[in-house]
PDB file of C-alpha atoms in Angstrom:
ATOM      1  CA  MET A   1     -18.946  40.591  -5.110  1.00  0.00           C
ATOM      2  CA  GLN A   2     -18.353  43.600  -7.356  1.00  0.00           C
ATOM      3  CA  SER A   3     -16.500  43.229 -10.603  1.00  0.00           C
ATOM      4  CA  THR A   4     -14.463  46.073 -12.050  1.00  0.00           C
ATOM      5  CA  ALA A   5     -15.699  44.974 -15.479  1.00  0.00           C
ATOM      6  CA  PHE A   6     -19.308  45.548 -14.446  1.00  0.00           C
ATOM      7  CA  ALA A   7     -20.758  48.343 -16.607  1.00  0.00           C
ATOM      8  CA  PRO A   8     -21.957  51.519 -14.860  1.00  0.00           C
ATOM      9  CA  LEU A   9     -25.497  51.481 -13.487  1.00  0.00           C
ATOM     10  CA  ILE A  10     -28.348  53.753 -14.584  1.00  0.00           C
ATOM     11  CA  ASP A  11     -31.605  53.842 -12.620  1.00  0.00           C
ATOM     12  CA  ALA A  12     -34.201  54.271 -15.379  1.00  0.00           C
ATOM     13  CA  HIS A  13     -36.992  55.401 -13.023  1.00  0.00           C
ATOM     14  CA  LEU A  14     -36.476  57.126  -9.669  1.00  0.00           C
ATOM     15  CA  HIS A  15     -38.536  59.632  -7.637  1.00  0.00           C
ATOM     16  CA  LEU A  16     -35.446  61.524  -6.490  1.00  0.00           C
ATOM     17  CA  ASP A  17     -37.434  64.526  -5.274  1.00  0.00           C
ATOM     18  CA  LYS A  18     -39.344  62.329  -2.789  1.00  0.00           C
ATOM     19  CA  TYR A  19     -36.215  61.639  -0.709  1.00  0.00           C
ATOM     20  CA  THR A  20     -35.283  64.137   2.010  1.00  0.00           C
ATOM     21  CA  PRO A  21     -32.600  66.699   1.053  1.00  0.00           C
ATOM     22  CA  GLU A  22     -30.139  64.890   3.315  1.00  0.00           C
ATOM     23  CA  GLU A  23     -30.947  61.508   1.710  1.00  0.00           C
ATOM     24  CA  GLN A  24     -30.539  63.081  -1.736  1.00  0.00           C
ATOM     25  CA  ARG A  25     -27.094  64.467  -0.884  1.00  0.00           C
ATOM     26  CA  GLU A  26     -25.856  61.237   0.684  1.00  0.00           C
ATOM     27  CA  MET A  27     -27.226  59.161  -2.172  1.00  0.00           C
ATOM     28  CA  LEU A  28     -25.789  61.321  -4.953  1.00  0.00           C
ATOM     29  CA  HIS A  29     -22.384  61.521  -3.284  1.00  0.00           C
ATOM     30  CA  SER A  30     -22.321  57.713  -2.945  1.00  0.00           C
ATOM     31  CA  PHE A  31     -22.810  57.138  -6.698  1.00  0.00           C
ATOM     32  CA  PRO A  32     -19.118  56.951  -7.748  1.00  0.00           C
ATOM     33  CA  SER A  33     -18.288  54.291  -5.157  1.00  0.00           C
ATOM     34  CA  GLN A  34     -21.412  52.300  -6.153  1.00  0.00           C
ATOM     35  CA  GLN A  35     -20.734  52.579  -9.919  1.00  0.00           C
ATOM     36  CA  VAL A  36     -24.009  54.463 -10.424  1.00  0.00           C
ATOM     37  CA  GLU A  37     -23.614  56.815 -13.374  1.00  0.00           C
ATOM     38  CA  ALA A  38     -27.038  58.422 -13.640  1.00  0.00           C
ATOM     39  CA  VAL A  39     -30.729  58.406 -12.736  1.00  0.00           C
ATOM     40  CA  ILE A  40     -33.867  59.323 -14.654  1.00  0.00           C
ATOM     41  CA  ALA A  41     -35.742  61.515 -12.151  1.00  0.00           C
ATOM     42  CA  VAL A  42     -39.462  61.222 -12.913  1.00  0.00           C
ATOM     43  CA  SER A  43     -41.992  63.756 -11.651  1.00  0.00           C
ATOM     44  CA  MET A  44     -45.367  63.576  -9.897  1.00  0.00           C
ATOM     45  CA  ASN A  45     -46.715  67.060 -10.779  1.00  0.00           C
ATOM     46  CA  LEU A  46     -45.570  70.644 -11.399  1.00  0.00           C
ATOM     47  CA  ALA A  47     -43.886  71.139  -7.994  1.00  0.00           C
ATOM     48  CA  SER A  48     -42.142  67.779  -8.369  1.00  0.00           C
ATOM     49  CA  ALA A  49     -40.954  68.680 -11.883  1.00  0.00           C
ATOM     50  CA  GLN A  50     -39.576  71.998 -10.590  1.00  0.00           C
ATOM     51  CA  ASN A  51     -37.682  70.159  -7.829  1.00  0.00           C
ATOM     52  CA  ASN A  52     -36.239  67.641 -10.276  1.00  0.00           C
ATOM     53  CA  LEU A  53     -35.148  70.422 -12.640  1.00  0.00           C
ATOM     54  CA  GLU A  54     -33.324  72.091  -9.745  1.00  0.00           C
ATOM     55  CA  LEU A  55     -31.622  68.789  -8.799  1.00  0.00           C
ATOM     56  CA  ALA A  56     -30.614  68.281 -12.437  1.00  0.00           C
ATOM     57  CA  SER A  57     -29.020  71.745 -12.490  1.00  0.00           C
ATOM     58  CA  GLN A  58     -27.063  70.891  -9.309  1.00  0.00           C
ATOM     59  CA  TYR A  59     -25.985  67.443 -10.571  1.00  0.00           C
ATOM     60  CA  PRO A  60     -25.599  67.701 -14.360  1.00  0.00           C
ATOM     61  CA  ARG A  61     -24.903  64.453 -16.266  1.00  0.00           C
ATOM     62  CA  THR A  62     -26.042  62.545 -13.176  1.00  0.00           C
ATOM     63  CA  VAL A  63     -29.691  63.599 -12.742  1.00  0.00           C
ATOM     64  CA  TYR A  64     -31.795  63.580 -15.920  1.00  0.00           C
ATOM     65  CA  PRO A  65     -35.299  65.007 -15.300  1.00  0.00           C
ATOM     66  CA  ALA A  66     -38.593  63.820 -16.762  1.00  0.00           C
ATOM     67  CA  PHE A  67     -41.683  66.015 -16.425  1.00  0.00           C
ATOM     68  CA  GLY A  68     -45.141  64.509 -15.942  1.00  0.00           C
ATOM     69  CA  PHE A  69     -48.191  63.922 -13.760  1.00  0.00           C
ATOM     70  CA  HIS A  70     -48.464  60.642 -11.846  1.00  0.00           C
ATOM     71  CA  PRO A  71     -51.984  59.260 -12.437  1.00  0.00           C
ATOM     72  CA  GLU A  72     -52.546  57.706  -8.981  1.00  0.00           C
ATOM     73  CA  GLN A  73     -53.749  61.050  -7.553  1.00  0.00           C
ATOM     74  CA  PRO A  74     -56.729  63.368  -8.076  1.00  0.00           C
ATOM     75  CA  LEU A  75     -56.985  64.806 -11.566  1.00  0.00           C
ATOM     76  CA  PRO A  76     -55.809  68.434 -11.844  1.00  0.00           C
ATOM     77  CA  THR A  77     -58.268  71.038 -13.126  1.00  0.00           C
ATOM     78  CA  LEU A  78     -57.956  72.128 -16.745  1.00  0.00           C
ATOM     79  CA  ALA A  79     -56.423  75.426 -15.572  1.00  0.00           C
ATOM     80  CA  GLU A  80     -53.809  73.485 -13.529  1.00  0.00           C
ATOM     81  CA  GLN A  81     -53.098  71.243 -16.502  1.00  0.00           C
ATOM     82  CA  ASN A  82     -52.624  74.225 -18.804  1.00  0.00           C
ATOM     83  CA  LEU A  83     -50.257  75.868 -16.319  1.00  0.00           C
ATOM     84  CA  PHE A  84     -48.181  72.691 -16.137  1.00  0.00           C
ATOM     85  CA  PHE A  85     -48.072  72.168 -19.906  1.00  0.00           C
ATOM     86  CA  ASP A  86     -47.004  75.798 -20.403  1.00  0.00           C
ATOM     87  CA  TRP A  87     -44.212  75.252 -17.872  1.00  0.00           C
ATOM     88  CA  ILE A  88     -43.079  72.034 -19.581  1.00  0.00           C
ATOM     89  CA  GLU A  89     -43.022  73.753 -22.991  1.00  0.00           C
ATOM     90  CA  LYS A  90     -40.855  76.511 -21.494  1.00  0.00           C
ATOM     91  CA  HIS A  91     -38.394  73.969 -20.027  1.00  0.00           C
ATOM     92  CA  MET A  92     -38.565  71.325 -22.764  1.00  0.00           C
ATOM     93  CA  GLY A  93     -34.920  71.872 -23.670  1.00  0.00           C
ATOM     94  CA  GLN A  94     -33.921  70.604 -20.227  1.00  0.00           C
ATOM     95  CA  ALA A  95     -36.312  67.616 -20.221  1.00  0.00           C
ATOM     96  CA  THR A  96     -34.863  64.182 -20.861  1.00  0.00           C
ATOM     97  CA  ALA A  97     -38.368  62.701 -21.098  1.00  0.00           C
ATOM     98  CA  ILE A  98     -42.073  63.153 -20.367  1.00  0.00           C
ATOM     99  CA  GLY A  99     -43.086  61.199 -17.262  1.00  0.00           C
ATOM    100  CA  GLU A 100     -44.315  59.726 -15.119  1.00  0.00           C
ATOM    101  CA  VAL A 101     -47.711  59.700 -16.828  1.00  0.00           C
ATOM    102  CA  GLY A 102     -50.415  57.098 -17.362  1.00  0.00           C
ATOM    103  CA  LEU A 103     -53.631  55.713 -15.899  1.00  0.00           C
ATOM    104  CA  PRO A 104     -54.803  55.185 -12.286  1.00  0.00           C
ATOM    105  CA  TYR A 105     -55.130  51.389 -12.216  1.00  0.00           C
ATOM    106  CA  TYR A 106     -54.639  50.973  -8.459  1.00  0.00           C
ATOM    107  CA  ASN A 107     -56.898  53.873  -7.437  1.00  0.00           C
ATOM    108  CA  ARG A 108     -59.567  52.598  -9.823  1.00  0.00           C
ATOM    109  CA  GLN A 109     -59.341  49.065  -8.394  1.00  0.00           C
ATOM    110  CA  GLU A 110     -59.627  50.412  -4.851  1.00  0.00           C
ATOM    111  CA  ALA A 111     -62.687  52.519  -5.711  1.00  0.00           C
ATOM    112  CA  GLU A 112     -64.438  49.692  -7.572  1.00  0.00           C
ATOM    113  CA  GLN A 113     -63.739  47.186  -4.780  1.00  0.00           C
ATOM    114  CA  ALA A 114     -65.359  49.655  -2.367  1.00  0.00           C
ATOM    115  CA  GLY A 115     -68.431  49.729  -4.635  1.00  0.00           C
ATOM    116  CA  HIS A 116     -67.778  53.172  -6.152  1.00  0.00           C
ATOM    117  CA  GLN A 117     -67.894  54.184  -9.794  1.00  0.00           C
ATOM    118  CA  PHE A 118     -64.570  55.422 -11.185  1.00  0.00           C
ATOM    119  CA  ASP A 119     -64.565  57.466 -14.381  1.00  0.00           C
ATOM    120  CA  GLN A 120     -61.071  57.568 -15.816  1.00  0.00           C
ATOM    121  CA  SER A 121     -61.975  59.407 -19.025  1.00  0.00           C
ATOM    122  CA  GLY A 122     -60.270  62.580 -17.748  1.00  0.00           C
ATOM    123  CA  TYR A 123     -57.082  60.599 -17.101  1.00  0.00           C
ATOM    124  CA  ILE A 124     -57.205  59.139 -20.612  1.00  0.00           C
ATOM    125  CA  ASP A 125     -57.580  62.654 -22.053  1.00  0.00           C
ATOM    126  CA  LEU A 126     -54.599  63.847 -19.992  1.00  0.00           C
ATOM    127  CA  LEU A 127     -52.474  60.876 -21.081  1.00  0.00           C
ATOM    128  CA  GLU A 128     -53.357  61.591 -24.715  1.00  0.00           C
ATOM    129  CA  ARG A 129     -52.233  65.187 -24.238  1.00  0.00           C
ATOM    130  CA  PHE A 130     -48.893  64.038 -22.770  1.00  0.00           C
ATOM    131  CA  ILE A 131     -48.360  61.596 -25.660  1.00  0.00           C
ATOM    132  CA  GLN A 132     -49.060  64.365 -28.166  1.00  0.00           C
ATOM    133  CA  LEU A 133     -46.539  66.569 -26.330  1.00  0.00           C
ATOM    134  CA  ALA A 134     -43.862  63.850 -26.305  1.00  0.00           C
ATOM    135  CA  LYS A 135     -44.418  63.120 -29.998  1.00  0.00           C
ATOM    136  CA  ARG A 136     -44.307  66.798 -30.962  1.00  0.00           C
ATOM    137  CA  HIS A 137     -40.958  67.285 -29.237  1.00  0.00           C
ATOM    138  CA  GLY A 138     -39.495  63.852 -30.023  1.00  0.00           C
ATOM    139  CA  LYS A 139     -39.144  62.940 -26.333  1.00  0.00           C
ATOM    140  CA  PRO A 140     -39.331  59.508 -24.705  1.00  0.00           C
ATOM    141  CA  ILE A 141     -42.404  58.971 -22.527  1.00  0.00           C
ATOM    142  CA  VAL A 142     -42.427  57.111 -19.194  1.00  0.00           C
ATOM    143  CA  LEU A 143     -45.652  55.229 -18.513  1.00  0.00           C
ATOM    144  CA  HIS A 144     -47.502  53.995 -15.445  1.00  0.00           C
ATOM    145  CA  ALA A 145     -49.950  51.709 -17.286  1.00  0.00           C
ATOM    146  CA  VAL A 146     -50.471  48.120 -16.142  1.00  0.00           C
ATOM    147  CA  TYR A 147     -52.785  45.230 -17.016  1.00  0.00           C
ATOM    148  CA  GLU A 148     -55.722  46.384 -19.194  1.00  0.00           C
ATOM    149  CA  ASP A 149     -54.670  50.050 -18.905  1.00  0.00           C
ATOM    150  CA  ALA A 150     -51.582  49.216 -20.965  1.00  0.00           C
ATOM    151  CA  ASP A 151     -53.834  48.483 -23.949  1.00  0.00           C
ATOM    152  CA  ILE A 152     -55.353  51.970 -23.720  1.00  0.00           C
ATOM    153  CA  ALA A 153     -51.847  53.432 -23.607  1.00  0.00           C
ATOM    154  CA  CYS A 154     -50.817  51.300 -26.602  1.00  0.00           C
ATOM    155  CA  ASP A 155     -53.880  52.483 -28.547  1.00  0.00           C
ATOM    156  CA  LEU A 156     -52.863  56.116 -27.987  1.00  0.00           C
ATOM    157  CA  LEU A 157     -49.181  55.529 -28.732  1.00  0.00           C
ATOM    158  CA  GLU A 158     -50.139  53.793 -31.975  1.00  0.00           C
ATOM    159  CA  GLN A 159     -52.610  56.551 -32.846  1.00  0.00           C
ATOM    160  CA  TYR A 160     -49.849  59.173 -32.611  1.00  0.00           C
ATOM    161  CA  HIS A 161     -47.106  56.880 -34.001  1.00  0.00           C
ATOM    162  CA  HIS A 162     -44.947  57.421 -30.927  1.00  0.00           C
ATOM    163  CA  ARG A 163     -42.609  54.473 -30.380  1.00  0.00           C
ATOM    164  CA  ARG A 164     -40.268  55.861 -27.693  1.00  0.00           C
ATOM    165  CA  ALA A 165     -42.315  54.504 -24.791  1.00  0.00           C
ATOM    166  CA  HIS A 166     -41.048  53.097 -21.494  1.00  0.00           C
ATOM    167  CA  PHE A 167     -43.546  51.065 -19.458  1.00  0.00           C
ATOM    168  CA  HIS A 168     -42.107  51.030 -15.950  1.00  0.00           C
ATOM    169  CA  TRP A 169     -42.743  48.200 -13.447  1.00  0.00           C
ATOM    170  CA  PHE A 170     -45.031  46.580 -16.012  1.00  0.00           C
ATOM    171  CA  LYS A 171     -47.506  43.757 -15.413  1.00  0.00           C
ATOM    172  CA  GLY A 172     -49.946  42.511 -18.036  1.00  0.00           C
ATOM    173  CA  SER A 173     -51.216  39.767 -20.308  1.00  0.00           C
ATOM    174  CA  LYS A 174     -49.006  37.857 -22.745  1.00  0.00           C
ATOM    175  CA  ARG A 175     -50.966  39.375 -25.614  1.00  0.00           C
ATOM    176  CA  THR A 176     -50.253  42.930 -24.392  1.00  0.00           C
ATOM    177  CA  VAL A 177     -46.599  42.072 -23.731  1.00  0.00           C
ATOM    178  CA  GLN A 178     -46.282  40.837 -27.320  1.00  0.00           C
ATOM    179  CA  ARG A 179     -47.948  43.978 -28.663  1.00  0.00           C
ATOM    180  CA  MET A 180     -45.577  46.212 -26.673  1.00  0.00           C
ATOM    181  CA  ALA A 181     -42.516  44.229 -27.733  1.00  0.00           C
ATOM    182  CA  ASP A 182     -43.551  44.317 -31.409  1.00  0.00           C
ATOM    183  CA  ASN A 183     -44.013  48.088 -31.201  1.00  0.00           C
ATOM    184  CA  GLY A 184     -40.494  48.544 -29.854  1.00  0.00           C
ATOM    185  CA  TYR A 185     -41.541  49.792 -26.414  1.00  0.00           C
ATOM    186  CA  PHE A 186     -39.193  49.321 -23.468  1.00  0.00           C
ATOM    187  CA  VAL A 187     -39.925  47.883 -20.031  1.00  0.00           C
ATOM    188  CA  SER A 188     -37.902  48.183 -16.835  1.00  0.00           C
ATOM    189  CA  PHE A 189     -37.501  45.762 -13.953  1.00  0.00           C
ATOM    190  CA  THR A 190     -37.418  46.712 -10.256  1.00  0.00           C
ATOM    191  CA  PRO A 191     -35.736  44.831  -7.369  1.00  0.00           C
ATOM    192  CA  ASP A 192     -38.836  42.673  -7.036  1.00  0.00           C
ATOM    193  CA  ILE A 193     -37.531  40.630  -9.968  1.00  0.00           C
ATOM    194  CA  VAL A 194     -35.401  38.958  -7.279  1.00  0.00           C
ATOM    195  CA  TYR A 195     -38.469  37.424  -5.571  1.00  0.00           C
ATOM    196  CA  GLU A 196     -41.608  37.920  -7.745  1.00  0.00           C
ATOM    197  CA  GLU A 197     -42.311  35.098 -10.201  1.00  0.00           C
ATOM    198  CA  GLU A 198     -44.694  37.256 -12.281  1.00  0.00           C
ATOM    199  CA  ILE A 199     -41.848  39.698 -12.945  1.00  0.00           C
ATOM    200  CA  ARG A 200     -39.337  36.933 -13.635  1.00  0.00           C
ATOM    201  CA  GLU A 201     -41.762  35.494 -16.197  1.00  0.00           C
ATOM    202  CA  LEU A 202     -41.915  38.887 -17.953  1.00  0.00           C
ATOM    203  CA  ALA A 203     -38.097  38.905 -18.046  1.00  0.00           C
ATOM    204  CA  ARG A 204     -38.172  35.541 -19.869  1.00  0.00           C
ATOM    205  CA  GLN A 205     -40.609  36.893 -22.467  1.00  0.00           C
ATOM    206  CA  TYR A 206     -39.372  40.404 -23.239  1.00  0.00           C
ATOM    207  CA  PRO A 207     -36.765  41.169 -25.938  1.00  0.00           C
ATOM    208  CA  SER A 208     -33.362  41.816 -24.354  1.00  0.00           C
ATOM    209  CA  GLU A 209     -32.750  44.887 -26.540  1.00  0.00           C
ATOM    210  CA  GLN A 210     -35.783  46.594 -24.923  1.00  0.00           C
ATOM    211  CA  VAL A 211     -35.114  46.201 -21.183  1.00  0.00           C
ATOM    212  CA  MET A 212     -33.819  48.539 -18.470  1.00  0.00           C
ATOM    213  CA  ALA A 213     -33.396  48.479 -14.671  1.00  0.00           C
ATOM    214  CA  GLU A 214     -35.134  50.785 -12.192  1.00  0.00           C
ATOM    215  CA  THR A 215     -35.872  51.103  -8.486  1.00  0.00           C
ATOM    216  CA  ASP A 216     -38.921  53.425  -8.408  1.00  0.00           C
ATOM    217  CA  GLY A 217     -37.296  54.675  -5.177  1.00  0.00           C
ATOM    218  CA  PRO A 218     -38.045  55.600  -2.505  1.00  0.00           C
ATOM    219  CA  TRP A 219     -40.607  52.792  -2.861  1.00  0.00           C
ATOM    220  CA  PRO A 220     -39.453  50.047  -0.421  1.00  0.00           C
ATOM    221  CA  PHE A 221     -38.837  46.430  -1.394  1.00  0.00           C
ATOM    222  CA  GLU A 222     -39.128  43.072   0.358  1.00  0.00           C
ATOM    223  CA  GLY A 223     -36.936  39.970   0.399  1.00  0.00           C
ATOM    224  CA  PRO A 224     -33.235  40.837   0.717  1.00  0.00           C
ATOM    225  CA  PHE A 225     -34.086  44.555   0.517  1.00  0.00           C
ATOM    226  CA  GLN A 226     -36.424  44.535   3.537  1.00  0.00           C
ATOM    227  CA  GLY A 227     -35.849  47.514   5.825  1.00  0.00           C
ATOM    228  CA  ARG A 228     -33.300  49.174   3.521  1.00  0.00           C
ATOM    229  CA  MET A 229     -33.669  52.578   1.912  1.00  0.00           C
ATOM    230  CA  THR A 230     -34.124  52.067  -1.820  1.00  0.00           C
ATOM    231  CA  HIS A 231     -30.938  53.145  -3.616  1.00  0.00           C
ATOM    232  CA  PRO A 232     -30.173  53.192  -7.382  1.00  0.00           C
ATOM    233  CA  ALA A 233     -27.297  50.763  -6.717  1.00  0.00           C
ATOM    234  CA  MET A 234     -29.995  48.104  -6.208  1.00  0.00           C
ATOM    235  CA  THR A 235     -30.237  48.016 -10.015  1.00  0.00           C
ATOM    236  CA  ARG A 236     -27.134  45.809  -9.791  1.00  0.00           C
ATOM    237  CA  GLN A 237     -29.227  43.042  -8.147  1.00  0.00           C
ATOM    238  CA  VAL A 238     -31.967  43.658 -10.725  1.00  0.00           C
ATOM    239  CA  ILE A 239     -29.505  42.972 -13.532  1.00  0.00           C
ATOM    240  CA  GLN A 240     -28.065  39.945 -11.740  1.00  0.00           C
ATOM    241  CA  ALA A 241     -31.558  38.465 -11.260  1.00  0.00           C
ATOM    242  CA  TRP A 242     -32.431  39.173 -14.913  1.00  0.00           C
ATOM    243  CA  SER A 243     -29.234  37.456 -16.032  1.00  0.00           C
ATOM    244  CA  GLU A 244     -30.093  34.377 -13.926  1.00  0.00           C
ATOM    245  CA  VAL A 245     -33.578  34.195 -15.447  1.00  0.00           C
ATOM    246  CA  THR A 246     -32.424  34.669 -19.047  1.00  0.00           C
ATOM    247  CA  GLY A 247     -29.129  32.794 -18.882  1.00  0.00           C
ATOM    248  CA  MET A 248     -27.057  35.743 -20.101  1.00  0.00           C
ATOM    249  CA  GLY A 249     -23.771  36.337 -18.275  1.00  0.00           C
ATOM    250  CA  THR A 250     -23.998  39.078 -15.642  1.00  0.00           C
ATOM    251  CA  GLU A 251     -21.286  41.320 -17.084  1.00  0.00           C
ATOM    252  CA  ARG A 252     -22.736  41.061 -20.578  1.00  0.00           C
ATOM    253  CA  ALA A 253     -26.201  41.800 -19.124  1.00  0.00           C
ATOM    254  CA  ALA A 254     -24.840  44.858 -17.300  1.00  0.00           C
ATOM    255  CA  ARG A 255     -23.393  46.242 -20.535  1.00  0.00           C
ATOM    256  CA  LEU A 256     -26.665  45.511 -22.329  1.00  0.00           C
ATOM    257  CA  PHE A 257     -28.774  47.338 -19.717  1.00  0.00           C
ATOM    258  CA  TYR A 258     -26.364  50.283 -19.726  1.00  0.00           C
ATOM    259  CA  GLN A 259     -26.390  50.590 -23.523  1.00  0.00           C
ATOM    260  CA  ASN A 260     -30.186  50.091 -23.751  1.00  0.00           C
ATOM    261  CA  THR A 261     -30.843  52.866 -21.218  1.00  0.00           C
ATOM    262  CA  LYS A 262     -28.424  55.314 -22.815  1.00  0.00           C
ATOM    263  CA  ARG A 263     -29.892  54.602 -26.242  1.00  0.00           C
ATOM    264  CA  PHE A 264     -33.534  54.839 -25.168  1.00  0.00           C
ATOM    265  CA  TYR A 265     -33.111  58.109 -23.245  1.00  0.00           C
ATOM    266  CA  GLY A 266     -30.521  59.611 -25.589  1.00  0.00           C
ATOM    267  CA  LEU A 267     -28.020  60.116 -22.772  1.00  0.00           C
ATOM    268  CA  PRO A 268     -24.548  61.443 -23.629  1.00  0.00           C
TER     269      PRO A 268
END
């Protein structure tokens, strides 16, 4: 049941450009009736960033673009990297954040399980370059860095004294969670908080002033979301599940998530 007192929803991490144009239109036009105020549209690469910038120009104050290179794909050449960084510098005024960037945990696991060596030094160098860029321009950075990779990301963030970090869909050790919390980094929860105990445990541990809700759409979810297209309105169930786990009232939790996300991303 929807409450009129429920604060507006912001999806802190969405791959908007990966939906079809028709899905994008339908989704964006449904936002007012679903109480969705805005989305942070993260990018996979240069083409993705260009698409998200175009969507942001069509839907101002609703779509907020982040520019980055998703690490779970082959590393771009140095020439391709330079081209992308030049483009980001040129469009930095329109960037809400740098992201999605990070380290290829899942690709590395897959390669190692198949008996192959996986050298991620190039990915670490690229992440360092993105952190330097975010720090130089005072932009938040959106990170794909889980388990032991999160410690590498923390090392780099600490090295460059960049505290405006958002670890999306995070999983990791209690020690790393404590380090991230102490450094003031944010985490976001996806709809799997409804049915994944590991994620619910993180919700119990993490400071409430440093949490946000996301969908990572169009990534599909299980449980009550099985077979449904991932929509930013699902952040409502994320917040409800978080409130159940932490014992905070749902309406108060909704206001908290809304204010946290606006504050972290500097949204108007």
